[in-house]
């Protein structure tokens, strides 16, 4: 289920190009780091991939992409809901029954290193734990395309390293994964790089 960028460029009215001539085929199983200086259009490119923004030039073509999930740089959850509740809800929305959803949620939380925090309320999670929970919740949606925006931007170095370790495990999954980042450690954990600016 590739996503094909053909001659993609973008700018906002009255402003110069953020980027132009972007040509790339993004394939499931690879994790792409979108890198470049602040203001170069990293988050804008994610918006194009999500279909929220139409490119000023070129085309973005989706082959078999039905489900897109976006993980924002600041984790948002329901303060008094537990970590496992956040993931179970996404699985119930996909049609799983409660027992199967709970079992799958436990597996996903373990995948992101949160098995021990499954019953902890969101308000009691650290920033890094909250970010990893958002990744687990996004994966629970079985995305064909997973977009992650600056996942370590608000984190201290140790916590950022924990999140980076989880991002490295996303390679090989049946989704196209695109991560906008300014963090060289995150970029190094990805399988390919798209440099803007």
XYZ file of C-alpha atoms in Angstrom:
197
model
C 0.000 0.000 0.000
C 2.425 2.677 -1.163
C 1.953 6.419 -0.953
C 3.422 8.126 -4.026
C 4.621 11.725 -4.014
C 5.072 13.087 -7.535
C 6.617 16.533 -7.936
C 5.051 17.695 -4.680
C 5.629 21.279 -3.595
C 3.858 23.584 -1.229
C 3.681 27.185 -0.131
C 1.140 29.307 1.667
C -0.365 32.397 -0.035
C 2.143 35.211 -0.327
C 4.992 33.094 1.072
C 7.926 31.348 -0.630
C 8.022 27.609 -1.240
C 8.442 25.442 1.817
C 9.626 22.613 -0.422
C 9.291 21.616 -4.071
C 9.848 18.741 -6.471
C 9.381 16.078 -3.803
C 9.218 12.673 -5.511
C 9.128 9.540 -3.381
C 7.344 6.229 -3.013
C 6.621 5.487 0.655
C 6.144 1.793 1.354
C 4.662 -0.181 4.225
C 7.261 -1.626 6.565
C 9.591 1.350 6.349
C 9.834 4.242 8.804
C 10.581 7.601 7.168
C 12.124 10.513 9.061
C 11.145 13.939 7.719
C 13.967 16.244 8.768
C 15.042 19.839 8.246
C 15.219 23.185 10.057
C 12.269 24.770 11.834
C 9.791 26.239 9.369
C 10.847 24.049 6.441
C 7.434 22.339 6.191
C 7.801 19.085 8.129
C 4.364 19.290 9.731
C 2.916 20.651 6.485
C 4.134 17.539 4.675
C 2.372 15.393 7.268
C -0.775 17.420 6.594
C -0.450 16.682 2.870
C -0.010 12.978 3.603
C -3.051 13.025 5.883
C -5.107 14.596 3.115
C -5.844 17.673 5.230
C -3.966 19.984 2.866
C -3.877 19.882 -0.946
C -0.384 20.364 -2.382
C 0.237 23.583 -4.278
C 2.003 21.515 -6.955
C 2.249 17.847 -7.782
C 0.185 14.941 -6.505
C -0.046 12.633 -3.508
C -1.502 9.245 -4.500
C -2.672 6.614 -2.039
C -2.846 2.958 -3.053
C -4.907 0.937 -0.602
C -4.575 3.413 2.263
C -7.839 3.337 4.194
C -6.882 4.260 7.752
C -4.612 7.163 8.702
C -3.594 7.856 12.307
C -1.708 10.940 13.524
C 0.241 11.157 16.777
C 0.744 14.775 17.799
C 3.766 16.085 19.688
C 1.775 16.777 22.857
C -0.025 13.677 24.142
C -3.741 14.229 24.747
C -5.741 11.780 26.823
C -8.634 11.609 29.260
C -7.165 12.504 32.646
C -8.985 9.901 34.785
C -9.009 7.086 32.228
C -6.367 4.386 32.546
C -3.754 3.671 29.936
C -5.444 0.423 28.964
C -8.810 2.213 28.589
C -7.300 4.510 25.952
C -6.119 1.568 23.866
C -9.177 -0.648 24.415
C -11.470 2.120 23.171
C -9.612 2.307 19.852
C -9.921 -1.462 19.465
C -13.642 -1.466 20.316
C -14.086 1.205 17.642
C -12.588 -1.263 15.159
C -15.263 -3.803 16.112
C -13.372 -6.070 18.498
C -15.275 -7.516 21.456
C -14.253 -6.430 24.937
C -12.267 -9.562 25.822
C -10.312 -9.561 22.550
C -9.795 -5.804 22.778
C -8.401 -6.084 26.297
C -6.017 -8.865 25.280
C -4.798 -6.908 22.243
C -4.456 -3.726 24.309
C -2.201 -5.503 26.804
C -0.005 -6.672 23.924
C 0.214 -3.177 22.430
C 1.047 -1.614 25.793
C 3.797 -4.192 26.240
C 5.106 -3.343 22.769
C 5.610 0.279 23.835
C 6.973 -0.584 27.276
C 3.849 0.341 29.237
C 2.624 -3.034 30.494
C 3.340 -2.021 34.098
C 1.384 1.226 33.656
C -1.747 -0.366 32.149
C -3.971 0.511 35.131
C -2.453 3.945 35.752
C -4.627 6.965 34.993
C -3.468 9.186 32.150
C -2.964 12.137 34.499
C -0.345 10.154 36.405
C 1.745 9.215 33.361
C 5.005 11.012 32.596
C 5.417 12.889 29.321
C 7.292 10.003 27.743
C 4.729 7.472 28.968
C 1.930 9.615 27.576
C 3.663 9.814 24.209
C 4.184 6.045 24.105
C 0.524 5.550 25.039
C -0.503 7.704 22.074
C 1.608 5.467 19.825
C -0.089 2.357 21.241
C -3.513 3.919 20.740
C -2.652 4.857 17.153
C -1.413 1.326 16.432
C -4.650 -0.042 17.892
C -6.408 1.651 14.986
C -4.510 -0.663 12.587
C -3.373 2.253 10.420
C -2.203 1.886 6.854
C -0.433 5.231 7.290
C 0.908 6.391 10.664
C 2.031 10.021 10.978
C 4.041 11.092 14.033
C 4.791 14.784 14.586
C 7.896 15.724 16.634
C 7.492 12.882 19.162
C 10.413 13.943 21.365
C 10.110 17.741 21.101
C 8.766 18.232 24.644
C 10.799 15.511 26.365
C 14.015 15.452 28.376
C 16.900 13.417 26.886
C 16.306 10.246 28.930
C 12.569 10.197 28.226
C 13.192 11.040 24.576
C 15.477 8.005 24.362
C 12.637 5.782 25.638
C 10.271 7.080 22.961
C 12.953 6.749 20.285
C 13.420 3.107 21.254
C 9.719 2.486 20.628
C 9.799 4.310 17.281
C 12.584 2.003 16.140
C 10.260 -0.986 16.626
C 7.712 0.379 14.131
C 9.766 -0.826 11.149
C 8.386 -3.962 9.589
C 4.777 -3.326 10.574
C 2.154 -3.327 7.837
C 1.944 0.450 7.709
C 3.732 3.367 6.121
C 5.226 5.292 9.065
C 6.322 8.924 8.632
C 7.896 10.829 11.522
C 8.572 14.572 11.414
C 11.523 15.256 13.692
C 14.356 17.621 14.495
C 15.971 14.997 16.761
C 18.943 13.218 15.131
C 18.412 10.203 17.409
C 14.883 9.761 16.107
C 16.074 10.168 12.510
C 18.768 7.546 13.099
C 16.131 5.101 14.387
C 14.193 5.351 11.095
C 14.913 3.245 8.044
C 14.874 6.133 5.535
C 15.083 9.924 5.538
C 13.311 12.722 3.672
C 15.217 15.971 4.131
C 13.423 19.272 3.562
C 14.947 22.713 3.315
